[in-house]
Amino acid sequence: MVTRTGAPGRREQILREAARLFAERGFHGVGVDEIGAAVGISGPGLYRHFAGKDAMLAELLVGISGQLLTGAKRRLTEADGAAGPMAVLDSLIEGHIDFALDDRPLITLHDRELDRLRDSDRKLVRQLQRQYVELWVEALRAAYPGLAEPAARSAVHSVFGLLNSTPHLGRPGSLPGRATTAALLHRMARGAFAAAGAD
């Protein structure tokens, strides 16, 4: 959910710490004072940036769904026929692995707290996610033309389940290293798609 260029702004710092704390202790287990303390401001000072915890949660979950979709569209545009369909699929996998390794608290937050969003925000998250899935389905079917659409959609959701399992891989320091973990996840995702395409 963060932009990785330059120093993070205050809102971005607040969102990063809110995501970490919400993931660790649950949305209702964290107060605004704790979030404020994590970024060096008073709890009430947060209200200069956000209307409240609900607004933070909405921005985190809607934001990351939008960023994943935008990133996938950018990768597809950059490929623009210059790369083969397998290279396009690899690029999508790499982008999602970056998210899965770098924004692990947001995966936990999505799994636990999505139902706490207002209906309109939850619907927006779902809409963005559906669009993201469809980009993957198209890319997968281009790489494996014989793969039927329902099977492709199931394969994409299965690979998302695999990649989004990173919060359960252990504490960040216990993983074998980012590059090694990313390479392993990539091989596993490609293997799952190849198995689906072989049917």
mmCIF file with all atom_site columns, C-alpha atoms in Angstrom:
data_model
loop_
_atom_site.group_PDB
_atom_site.id
_atom_site.type_symbol
_atom_site.label_atom_id
_atom_site.label_alt_id
_atom_site.label_comp_id
_atom_site.label_asym_id
_atom_site.label_entity_id
_atom_site.label_seq_id
_atom_site.pdbx_PDB_ins_code
_atom_site.Cartn_x
_atom_site.Cartn_y
_atom_site.Cartn_z
_atom_site.occupancy
_atom_site.B_iso_or_equiv
_atom_site.pdbx_formal_charge
_atom_site.auth_seq_id
_atom_site.auth_comp_id
_atom_site.auth_asym_id
_atom_site.auth_atom_id
_atom_site.pdbx_PDB_model_num
ATOM 1   C CA . MET A 1 1   ? 0.000   0.000   0.000   1.00 0.00 ? 1   MET A CA 1
ATOM 2   C CA . VAL A 1 2   ? 3.027   2.236   0.004   1.00 0.00 ? 2   VAL A CA 1
ATOM 3   C CA . THR A 1 3   ? 4.853   4.082   -2.721  1.00 0.00 ? 3   THR A CA 1
ATOM 4   C CA . ARG A 1 4   ? 8.446   2.907   -2.654  1.00 0.00 ? 4   ARG A CA 1
ATOM 5   C CA . THR A 1 5   ? 10.130  5.993   -4.078  1.00 0.00 ? 5   THR A CA 1
ATOM 6   C CA . GLY A 1 6   ? 11.488  8.701   -1.789  1.00 0.00 ? 6   GLY A CA 1
ATOM 7   C CA . ALA A 1 7   ? 10.818  9.182   1.882   1.00 0.00 ? 7   ALA A CA 1
ATOM 8   C CA . PRO A 1 8   ? 7.318   8.232   3.005   1.00 0.00 ? 8   PRO A CA 1
ATOM 9   C CA . GLY A 1 9   ? 4.944   11.089  3.830   1.00 0.00 ? 9   GLY A CA 1
ATOM 10  C CA . ARG A 1 10  ? 3.128   11.373  7.123   1.00 0.00 ? 10  ARG A CA 1
ATOM 11  C CA . ARG A 1 11  ? -0.105  9.784   5.826   1.00 0.00 ? 11  ARG A CA 1
ATOM 12  C CA . GLU A 1 12  ? 1.905   6.911   4.379   1.00 0.00 ? 12  GLU A CA 1
ATOM 13  C CA . GLN A 1 13  ? 3.755   6.411   7.680   1.00 0.00 ? 13  GLN A CA 1
ATOM 14  C CA . ILE A 1 14  ? 0.451   6.372   9.550   1.00 0.00 ? 14  ILE A CA 1
ATOM 15  C CA . LEU A 1 15  ? -1.036  3.845   7.140   1.00 0.00 ? 15  LEU A CA 1
ATOM 16  C CA . ARG A 1 16  ? 2.027   1.589   7.304   1.00 0.00 ? 16  ARG A CA 1
ATOM 17  C CA . GLU A 1 17  ? 1.982   1.530   11.105  1.00 0.00 ? 17  GLU A CA 1
ATOM 18  C CA . ALA A 1 18  ? -1.799  1.146   11.248  1.00 0.00 ? 18  ALA A CA 1
ATOM 19  C CA . ALA A 1 19  ? -1.569  -1.862  8.904   1.00 0.00 ? 19  ALA A CA 1
ATOM 20  C CA . ARG A 1 20  ? 1.160   -3.434  11.040  1.00 0.00 ? 20  ARG A CA 1
ATOM 21  C CA . LEU A 1 21  ? -0.701  -2.881  14.305  1.00 0.00 ? 21  LEU A CA 1
ATOM 22  C CA . PHE A 1 22  ? -4.097  -3.962  12.922  1.00 0.00 ? 22  PHE A CA 1
ATOM 23  C CA . ALA A 1 23  ? -2.503  -7.134  11.525  1.00 0.00 ? 23  ALA A CA 1
ATOM 24  C CA . GLU A 1 24  ? -0.768  -7.911  14.811  1.00 0.00 ? 24  GLU A CA 1
ATOM 25  C CA . ARG A 1 25  ? -3.624  -7.210  17.230  1.00 0.00 ? 25  ARG A CA 1
ATOM 26  C CA . GLY A 1 26  ? -6.796  -6.828  15.191  1.00 0.00 ? 26  GLY A CA 1
ATOM 27  C CA . PHE A 1 27  ? -8.673  -3.684  14.234  1.00 0.00 ? 27  PHE A CA 1
ATOM 28  C CA . HIS A 1 28  ? -10.491 -3.385  17.571  1.00 0.00 ? 28  HIS A CA 1
ATOM 29  C CA . GLY A 1 29  ? -7.350  -4.225  19.535  1.00 0.00 ? 29  GLY A CA 1
ATOM 30  C CA . VAL A 1 30  ? -5.578  -1.034  18.471  1.00 0.00 ? 30  VAL A CA 1
ATOM 31  C CA . GLY A 1 31  ? -6.373  2.513   19.537  1.00 0.00 ? 31  GLY A CA 1
ATOM 32  C CA . VAL A 1 32  ? -5.581  5.770   17.786  1.00 0.00 ? 32  VAL A CA 1
ATOM 33  C CA . ASP A 1 33  ? -3.143  6.659   20.573  1.00 0.00 ? 33  ASP A CA 1
ATOM 34  C CA . GLU A 1 34  ? -1.061  3.574   19.756  1.00 0.00 ? 34  GLU A CA 1
ATOM 35  C CA . ILE A 1 35  ? -1.024  4.378   16.054  1.00 0.00 ? 35  ILE A CA 1
ATOM 36  C CA . GLY A 1 36  ? -0.058  7.958   16.829  1.00 0.00 ? 36  GLY A CA 1
ATOM 37  C CA . ALA A 1 37  ? 2.736   6.845   19.171  1.00 0.00 ? 37  ALA A CA 1
ATOM 38  C CA . ALA A 1 38  ? 4.116   4.560   16.443  1.00 0.00 ? 38  ALA A CA 1
ATOM 39  C CA . VAL A 1 39  ? 4.631   7.565   14.146  1.00 0.00 ? 39  VAL A CA 1
ATOM 40  C CA . GLY A 1 40  ? 5.559   10.093  16.824  1.00 0.00 ? 40  GLY A CA 1
ATOM 41  C CA . ILE A 1 41  ? 2.368   12.144  17.043  1.00 0.00 ? 41  ILE A CA 1
ATOM 42  C CA . SER A 1 42  ? -0.521  12.258  19.494  1.00 0.00 ? 42  SER A CA 1
ATOM 43  C CA . GLY A 1 43  ? -3.548  10.056  18.906  1.00 0.00 ? 43  GLY A CA 1
ATOM 44  C CA . PRO A 1 44  ? -5.802  13.095  18.372  1.00 0.00 ? 44  PRO A CA 1
ATOM 45  C CA . GLY A 1 45  ? -3.201  14.386  15.905  1.00 0.00 ? 45  GLY A CA 1
ATOM 46  C CA . LEU A 1 46  ? -4.168  11.529  13.603  1.00 0.00 ? 46  LEU A CA 1
ATOM 47  C CA . TYR A 1 47  ? -7.492  13.237  12.985  1.00 0.00 ? 47  TYR A CA 1
ATOM 48  C CA . ARG A 1 48  ? -5.671  15.898  10.966  1.00 0.00 ? 48  ARG A CA 1
ATOM 49  C CA . HIS A 1 49  ? -4.936  13.121  8.454   1.00 0.00 ? 49  HIS A CA 1
ATOM 50  C CA . PHE A 1 50  ? -7.850  10.673  8.796   1.00 0.00 ? 50  PHE A CA 1
ATOM 51  C CA . ALA A 1 51  ? -11.419 10.843  10.052  1.00 0.00 ? 51  ALA A CA 1
ATOM 52  C CA . GLY A 1 52  ? -10.723 7.794   12.235  1.00 0.00 ? 52  GLY A CA 1
ATOM 53  C CA . LYS A 1 53  ? -9.637  4.179   12.260  1.00 0.00 ? 53  LYS A CA 1
ATOM 54  C CA . ASP A 1 54  ? -12.416 3.193   9.852   1.00 0.00 ? 54  ASP A CA 1
ATOM 55  C CA . ALA A 1 55  ? -11.067 5.648   7.290   1.00 0.00 ? 55  ALA A CA 1
ATOM 56  C CA . MET A 1 56  ? -7.567  4.216   7.701   1.00 0.00 ? 56  MET A CA 1
ATOM 57  C CA . LEU A 1 57  ? -8.809  0.678   7.186   1.00 0.00 ? 57  LEU A CA 1
ATOM 58  C CA . ALA A 1 58  ? -10.763 1.692   4.081   1.00 0.00 ? 58  ALA A CA 1
ATOM 59  C CA . GLU A 1 59  ? -7.784  3.513   2.590   1.00 0.00 ? 59  GLU A CA 1
ATOM 60  C CA . LEU A 1 60  ? -5.525  0.542   3.272   1.00 0.00 ? 60  LEU A CA 1
ATOM 61  C CA . LEU A 1 61  ? -7.779  -2.095  1.712   1.00 0.00 ? 61  LEU A CA 1
ATOM 62  C CA . VAL A 1 62  ? -9.187  -0.065  -1.170  1.00 0.00 ? 62  VAL A CA 1
ATOM 63  C CA . GLY A 1 63  ? -5.734  1.385   -1.775  1.00 0.00 ? 63  GLY A CA 1
ATOM 64  C CA . ILE A 1 64  ? -3.880  -1.900  -2.089  1.00 0.00 ? 64  ILE A CA 1
ATOM 65  C CA . SER A 1 65  ? -6.554  -3.361  -4.369  1.00 0.00 ? 65  SER A CA 1
ATOM 66  C CA . GLY A 1 66  ? -6.241  -0.315  -6.607  1.00 0.00 ? 66  GLY A CA 1
ATOM 67  C CA . GLN A 1 67  ? -2.454  -0.451  -6.569  1.00 0.00 ? 67  GLN A CA 1
ATOM 68  C CA . LEU A 1 68  ? -2.388  -4.124  -7.548  1.00 0.00 ? 68  LEU A CA 1
ATOM 69  C CA . LEU A 1 69  ? -4.718  -3.432  -10.474 1.00 0.00 ? 69  LEU A CA 1
ATOM 70  C CA . THR A 1 70  ? -2.773  -0.353  -11.599 1.00 0.00 ? 70  THR A CA 1
ATOM 71  C CA . GLY A 1 71  ? 0.520   -2.217  -11.331 1.00 0.00 ? 71  GLY A CA 1
ATOM 72  C CA . ALA A 1 72  ? -0.801  -5.140  -13.371 1.00 0.00 ? 72  ALA A CA 1
ATOM 73  C CA . LYS A 1 73  ? -2.117  -2.798  -16.074 1.00 0.00 ? 73  LYS A CA 1
ATOM 74  C CA . ARG A 1 74  ? 1.252   -1.047  -16.184 1.00 0.00 ? 74  ARG A CA 1
ATOM 75  C CA . ARG A 1 75  ? 3.080   -4.351  -16.577 1.00 0.00 ? 75  ARG A CA 1
ATOM 76  C CA . LEU A 1 76  ? 0.761   -5.372  -19.416 1.00 0.00 ? 76  LEU A CA 1
ATOM 77  C CA . THR A 1 77  ? 1.236   -2.015  -21.147 1.00 0.00 ? 77  THR A CA 1
ATOM 78  C CA . GLU A 1 78  ? 5.012   -2.211  -20.803 1.00 0.00 ? 78  GLU A CA 1
ATOM 79  C CA . ALA A 1 79  ? 4.986   -5.691  -22.349 1.00 0.00 ? 79  ALA A CA 1
ATOM 80  C CA . ASP A 1 80  ? 2.704   -4.467  -25.182 1.00 0.00 ? 80  ASP A CA 1
ATOM 81  C CA . GLY A 1 81  ? 3.365   -7.438  -27.438 1.00 0.00 ? 81  GLY A CA 1
ATOM 82  C CA . ALA A 1 82  ? 7.144   -7.076  -27.243 1.00 0.00 ? 82  ALA A CA 1
ATOM 83  C CA . ALA A 1 83  ? 7.374   -9.969  -24.814 1.00 0.00 ? 83  ALA A CA 1
ATOM 84  C CA . GLY A 1 84  ? 5.804   -13.355 -25.343 1.00 0.00 ? 84  GLY A CA 1
ATOM 85  C CA . PRO A 1 85  ? 2.765   -14.400 -23.301 1.00 0.00 ? 85  PRO A CA 1
ATOM 86  C CA . MET A 1 86  ? 4.913   -16.373 -20.842 1.00 0.00 ? 86  MET A CA 1
ATOM 87  C CA . ALA A 1 87  ? 7.039   -13.284 -20.139 1.00 0.00 ? 87  ALA A CA 1
ATOM 88  C CA . VAL A 1 88  ? 3.860   -11.274 -19.510 1.00 0.00 ? 88  VAL A CA 1
ATOM 89  C CA . LEU A 1 89  ? 2.661   -13.926 -17.078 1.00 0.00 ? 89  LEU A CA 1
ATOM 90  C CA . ASP A 1 90  ? 6.065   -13.897 -15.366 1.00 0.00 ? 90  ASP A CA 1
ATOM 91  C CA . SER A 1 91  ? 5.822   -10.125 -14.976 1.00 0.00 ? 91  SER A CA 1
ATOM 92  C CA . LEU A 1 92  ? 2.403   -10.401 -13.310 1.00 0.00 ? 92  LEU A CA 1
ATOM 93  C CA . ILE A 1 93  ? 3.720   -13.096 -10.987 1.00 0.00 ? 93  ILE A CA 1
ATOM 94  C CA . GLU A 1 94  ? 6.729   -10.935 -10.052 1.00 0.00 ? 94  GLU A CA 1
ATOM 95  C CA . GLY A 1 95  ? 4.483   -7.975  -9.276  1.00 0.00 ? 95  GLY A CA 1
ATOM 96  C CA . HIS A 1 96  ? 2.237   -10.004 -7.010  1.00 0.00 ? 96  HIS A CA 1
ATOM 97  C CA . ILE A 1 97  ? 5.227   -11.582 -5.275  1.00 0.00 ? 97  ILE A CA 1
ATOM 98  C CA . ASP A 1 98  ? 6.563   -8.086  -4.532  1.00 0.00 ? 98  ASP A CA 1
ATOM 99  C CA . PHE A 1 99  ? 3.243   -7.291  -2.858  1.00 0.00 ? 99  PHE A CA 1
ATOM 100 C CA . ALA A 1 100 ? 3.108   -10.615 -1.023  1.00 0.00 ? 100 ALA A CA 1
ATOM 101 C CA . LEU A 1 101 ? 6.595   -10.204 0.430   1.00 0.00 ? 101 LEU A CA 1
ATOM 102 C CA . ASP A 1 102 ? 6.622   -6.455  1.046   1.00 0.00 ? 102 ASP A CA 1
ATOM 103 C CA . ASP A 1 103 ? 3.067   -5.863  2.277   1.00 0.00 ? 103 ASP A CA 1
ATOM 104 C CA . ARG A 1 104 ? 2.396   -8.943  4.367   1.00 0.00 ? 104 ARG A CA 1
ATOM 105 C CA . PRO A 1 105 ? 0.370   -7.067  7.029   1.00 0.00 ? 105 PRO A CA 1
ATOM 106 C CA . LEU A 1 106 ? -2.104  -5.992  4.345   1.00 0.00 ? 106 LEU A CA 1
ATOM 107 C CA . ILE A 1 107 ? -2.783  -9.610  3.416   1.00 0.00 ? 107 ILE A CA 1
ATOM 108 C CA . THR A 1 108 ? -3.563  -10.412 7.053   1.00 0.00 ? 108 THR A CA 1
ATOM 109 C CA . LEU A 1 109 ? -5.657  -7.266  7.317   1.00 0.00 ? 109 LEU A CA 1
ATOM 110 C CA . HIS A 1 110 ? -7.664  -8.157  4.213   1.00 0.00 ? 110 HIS A CA 1
ATOM 111 C CA . ASP A 1 111 ? -8.327  -11.691 5.471   1.00 0.00 ? 111 ASP A CA 1
ATOM 112 C CA . ARG A 1 112 ? -9.454  -10.561 8.927   1.00 0.00 ? 112 ARG A CA 1
ATOM 113 C CA . GLU A 1 113 ? -10.996 -7.146  8.525   1.00 0.00 ? 113 GLU A CA 1
ATOM 114 C CA . LEU A 1 114 ? -12.571 -6.804  5.060   1.00 0.00 ? 114 LEU A CA 1
ATOM 115 C CA . ASP A 1 115 ? -16.044 -7.312  6.523   1.00 0.00 ? 115 ASP A CA 1
ATOM 116 C CA . ARG A 1 116 ? -15.535 -4.259  8.776   1.00 0.00 ? 116 ARG A CA 1
ATOM 117 C CA . LEU A 1 117 ? -15.554 -1.908  5.775   1.00 0.00 ? 117 LEU A CA 1
ATOM 118 C CA . ARG A 1 118 ? -18.655 0.035   4.851   1.00 0.00 ? 118 ARG A CA 1
ATOM 119 C CA . ASP A 1 119 ? -20.655 -1.695  2.122   1.00 0.00 ? 119 ASP A CA 1
ATOM 120 C CA . SER A 1 120 ? -19.588 0.827   -0.503  1.00 0.00 ? 120 SER A CA 1
ATOM 121 C CA . ASP A 1 121 ? -15.883 0.394   0.304   1.00 0.00 ? 121 ASP A CA 1
ATOM 122 C CA . ARG A 1 122 ? -16.165 -3.390  0.432   1.00 0.00 ? 122 ARG A CA 1
ATOM 123 C CA . LYS A 1 123 ? -17.921 -3.407  -2.950  1.00 0.00 ? 123 LYS A CA 1
ATOM 124 C CA . LEU A 1 124 ? -15.179 -1.227  -4.393  1.00 0.00 ? 124 LEU A CA 1
ATOM 125 C CA . VAL A 1 125 ? -12.499 -3.605  -3.098  1.00 0.00 ? 125 VAL A CA 1
ATOM 126 C CA . ARG A 1 126 ? -14.327 -6.547  -4.664  1.00 0.00 ? 126 ARG A CA 1
ATOM 127 C CA . GLN A 1 127 ? -14.764 -4.691  -7.962  1.00 0.00 ? 127 GLN A CA 1
ATOM 128 C CA . LEU A 1 128 ? -11.054 -3.853  -8.150  1.00 0.00 ? 128 LEU A CA 1
ATOM 129 C CA . GLN A 1 129 ? -10.141 -7.425  -7.261  1.00 0.00 ? 129 GLN A CA 1
ATOM 130 C CA . ARG A 1 130 ? -12.397 -8.842  -9.986  1.00 0.00 ? 130 ARG A CA 1
ATOM 131 C CA . GLN A 1 131 ? -10.741 -6.612  -12.563 1.00 0.00 ? 131 GLN A CA 1
ATOM 132 C CA . TYR A 1 132 ? -7.326  -7.725  -11.319 1.00 0.00 ? 132 TYR A CA 1
ATOM 133 C CA . VAL A 1 133 ? -8.290  -11.388 -11.600 1.00 0.00 ? 133 VAL A CA 1
ATOM 134 C CA . GLU A 1 134 ? -9.582  -10.884 -15.149 1.00 0.00 ? 134 GLU A CA 1
ATOM 135 C CA . LEU A 1 135 ? -6.241  -9.424  -16.259 1.00 0.00 ? 135 LEU A CA 1
ATOM 136 C CA . TRP A 1 136 ? -4.531  -12.536 -14.945 1.00 0.00 ? 136 TRP A CA 1
ATOM 137 C CA . VAL A 1 137 ? -7.076  -14.851 -16.561 1.00 0.00 ? 137 VAL A CA 1
ATOM 138 C CA . GLU A 1 138 ? -6.486  -13.226 -19.948 1.00 0.00 ? 138 GLU A CA 1
ATOM 139 C CA . ALA A 1 139 ? -2.706  -13.429 -19.538 1.00 0.00 ? 139 ALA A CA 1
ATOM 140 C CA . LEU A 1 140 ? -2.879  -17.058 -18.440 1.00 0.00 ? 140 LEU A CA 1
ATOM 141 C CA . ARG A 1 141 ? -5.088  -18.051 -21.377 1.00 0.00 ? 141 ARG A CA 1
ATOM 142 C CA . ALA A 1 142 ? -2.716  -16.267 -23.758 1.00 0.00 ? 142 ALA A CA 1
ATOM 143 C CA . ALA A 1 143 ? 0.140   -18.357 -22.332 1.00 0.00 ? 143 ALA A CA 1
ATOM 144 C CA . TYR A 1 144 ? -1.933  -21.563 -22.391 1.00 0.00 ? 144 TYR A CA 1
ATOM 145 C CA . PRO A 1 145 ? -4.466  -21.130 -25.229 1.00 0.00 ? 145 PRO A CA 1
ATOM 146 C CA . GLY A 1 146 ? -6.118  -24.495 -24.615 1.00 0.00 ? 146 GLY A CA 1
ATOM 147 C CA . LEU A 1 147 ? -7.057  -23.577 -21.042 1.00 0.00 ? 147 LEU A CA 1
ATOM 148 C CA . ALA A 1 148 ? -10.786 -22.974 -20.616 1.00 0.00 ? 148 ALA A CA 1
ATOM 149 C CA . GLU A 1 149 ? -11.840 -19.776 -18.873 1.00 0.00 ? 149 GLU A CA 1
ATOM 150 C CA . PRO A 1 150 ? -13.315 -21.421 -15.729 1.00 0.00 ? 150 PRO A CA 1
ATOM 151 C CA . ALA A 1 151 ? -10.167 -23.508 -15.270 1.00 0.00 ? 151 ALA A CA 1
ATOM 152 C CA . ALA A 1 152 ? -7.985  -20.442 -15.810 1.00 0.00 ? 152 ALA A CA 1
ATOM 153 C CA . ARG A 1 153 ? -9.936  -18.464 -13.212 1.00 0.00 ? 153 ARG A CA 1
ATOM 154 C CA . SER A 1 154 ? -9.624  -21.325 -10.705 1.00 0.00 ? 154 SER A CA 1
ATOM 155 C CA . ALA A 1 155 ? -5.890  -21.552 -11.378 1.00 0.00 ? 155 ALA A CA 1
ATOM 156 C CA . VAL A 1 156 ? -5.446  -17.804 -10.851 1.00 0.00 ? 156 VAL A CA 1
ATOM 157 C CA . HIS A 1 157 ? -7.308  -17.901 -7.530  1.00 0.00 ? 157 HIS A CA 1
ATOM 158 C CA . SER A 1 158 ? -5.247  -20.922 -6.463  1.00 0.00 ? 158 SER A CA 1
ATOM 159 C CA . VAL A 1 159 ? -1.991  -19.130 -7.246  1.00 0.00 ? 159 VAL A CA 1
ATOM 160 C CA . PHE A 1 160 ? -3.196  -16.067 -5.346  1.00 0.00 ? 160 PHE A CA 1
ATOM 161 C CA . GLY A 1 161 ? -3.812  -18.363 -2.382  1.00 0.00 ? 161 GLY A CA 1
ATOM 162 C CA . LEU A 1 162 ? -0.263  -19.669 -2.682  1.00 0.00 ? 162 LEU A CA 1
ATOM 163 C CA . LEU A 1 163 ? 1.354   -16.244 -3.028  1.00 0.00 ? 163 LEU A CA 1
ATOM 164 C CA . ASN A 1 164 ? -0.808  -14.658 -0.345  1.00 0.00 ? 164 ASN A CA 1
ATOM 165 C CA . SER A 1 165 ? 0.225   -17.326 2.154   1.00 0.00 ? 165 SER A CA 1
ATOM 166 C CA . THR A 1 166 ? 3.357   -15.306 2.975   1.00 0.00 ? 166 THR A CA 1
ATOM 167 C CA . PRO A 1 167 ? 2.061   -14.099 6.375   1.00 0.00 ? 167 PRO A CA 1
ATOM 168 C CA . HIS A 1 168 ? 2.031   -17.765 7.412   1.00 0.00 ? 168 HIS A CA 1
ATOM 169 C CA . LEU A 1 169 ? 5.616   -18.497 6.304   1.00 0.00 ? 169 LEU A CA 1
ATOM 170 C CA . GLY A 1 170 ? 7.030   -17.357 9.624   1.00 0.00 ? 170 GLY A CA 1
ATOM 171 C CA . ARG A 1 171 ? 8.435   -14.127 10.941  1.00 0.00 ? 171 ARG A CA 1
ATOM 172 C CA . PRO A 1 172 ? 10.198  -11.979 8.312   1.00 0.00 ? 172 PRO A CA 1
ATOM 173 C CA . GLY A 1 173 ? 13.641  -12.793 9.729   1.00 0.00 ? 173 GLY A CA 1
ATOM 174 C CA . SER A 1 174 ? 12.975  -16.533 9.613   1.00 0.00 ? 174 SER A CA 1
ATOM 175 C CA . LEU A 1 175 ? 12.564  -16.702 5.831   1.00 0.00 ? 175 LEU A CA 1
ATOM 176 C CA . PRO A 1 176 ? 15.554  -17.849 3.745   1.00 0.00 ? 176 PRO A CA 1
ATOM 177 C CA . GLY A 1 177 ? 15.995  -14.365 2.252   1.00 0.00 ? 177 GLY A CA 1
ATOM 178 C CA . ARG A 1 178 ? 13.806  -12.251 0.038   1.00 0.00 ? 178 ARG A CA 1
ATOM 179 C CA . ALA A 1 179 ? 15.400  -13.229 -3.284  1.00 0.00 ? 179 ALA A CA 1
ATOM 180 C CA . THR A 1 180 ? 15.349  -16.946 -2.460  1.00 0.00 ? 180 THR A CA 1
ATOM 181 C CA . THR A 1 181 ? 11.745  -16.800 -1.228  1.00 0.00 ? 181 THR A CA 1
ATOM 182 C CA . ALA A 1 182 ? 10.658  -14.794 -4.291  1.00 0.00 ? 182 ALA A CA 1
ATOM 183 C CA . ALA A 1 183 ? 12.316  -17.289 -6.641  1.00 0.00 ? 183 ALA A CA 1
ATOM 184 C CA . LEU A 1 184 ? 10.671  -20.212 -4.860  1.00 0.00 ? 184 LEU A CA 1
ATOM 185 C CA . LEU A 1 185 ? 7.232   -18.590 -4.994  1.00 0.00 ? 185 LEU A CA 1
ATOM 186 C CA . HIS A 1 186 ? 7.744   -17.815 -8.675  1.00 0.00 ? 186 HIS A CA 1
ATOM 187 C CA . ARG A 1 187 ? 8.668   -21.417 -9.511  1.00 0.00 ? 187 ARG A CA 1
ATOM 188 C CA . MET A 1 188 ? 5.673   -22.702 -7.569  1.00 0.00 ? 188 MET A CA 1
ATOM 189 C CA . ALA A 1 189 ? 3.279   -20.285 -9.288  1.00 0.00 ? 189 ALA A CA 1
ATOM 190 C CA . ARG A 1 190 ? 4.628   -21.175 -12.728 1.00 0.00 ? 190 ARG A CA 1
ATOM 191 C CA . GLY A 1 191 ? 4.388   -24.863 -11.843 1.00 0.00 ? 191 GLY A CA 1
ATOM 192 C CA . ALA A 1 192 ? 0.766   -24.503 -10.811 1.00 0.00 ? 192 ALA A CA 1
ATOM 193 C CA . PHE A 1 193 ? -0.094  -22.686 -14.049 1.00 0.00 ? 193 PHE A CA 1
ATOM 194 C CA . ALA A 1 194 ? 1.785   -25.267 -16.125 1.00 0.00 ? 194 ALA A CA 1
ATOM 195 C CA . ALA A 1 195 ? -0.138  -28.062 -14.411 1.00 0.00 ? 195 ALA A CA 1
ATOM 196 C CA . ALA A 1 196 ? -3.427  -26.304 -15.135 1.00 0.00 ? 196 ALA A CA 1
ATOM 197 C CA . GLY A 1 197 ? -2.407  -25.722 -18.744 1.00 0.00 ? 197 GLY A CA 1
ATOM 198 C CA . ALA A 1 198 ? -1.443  -29.368 -19.236 1.00 0.00 ? 198 ALA A CA 1
ATOM 199 C CA . ASP A 1 199 ? -4.980  -30.625 -18.548 1.00 0.00 ? 199 ASP A CA 1
#
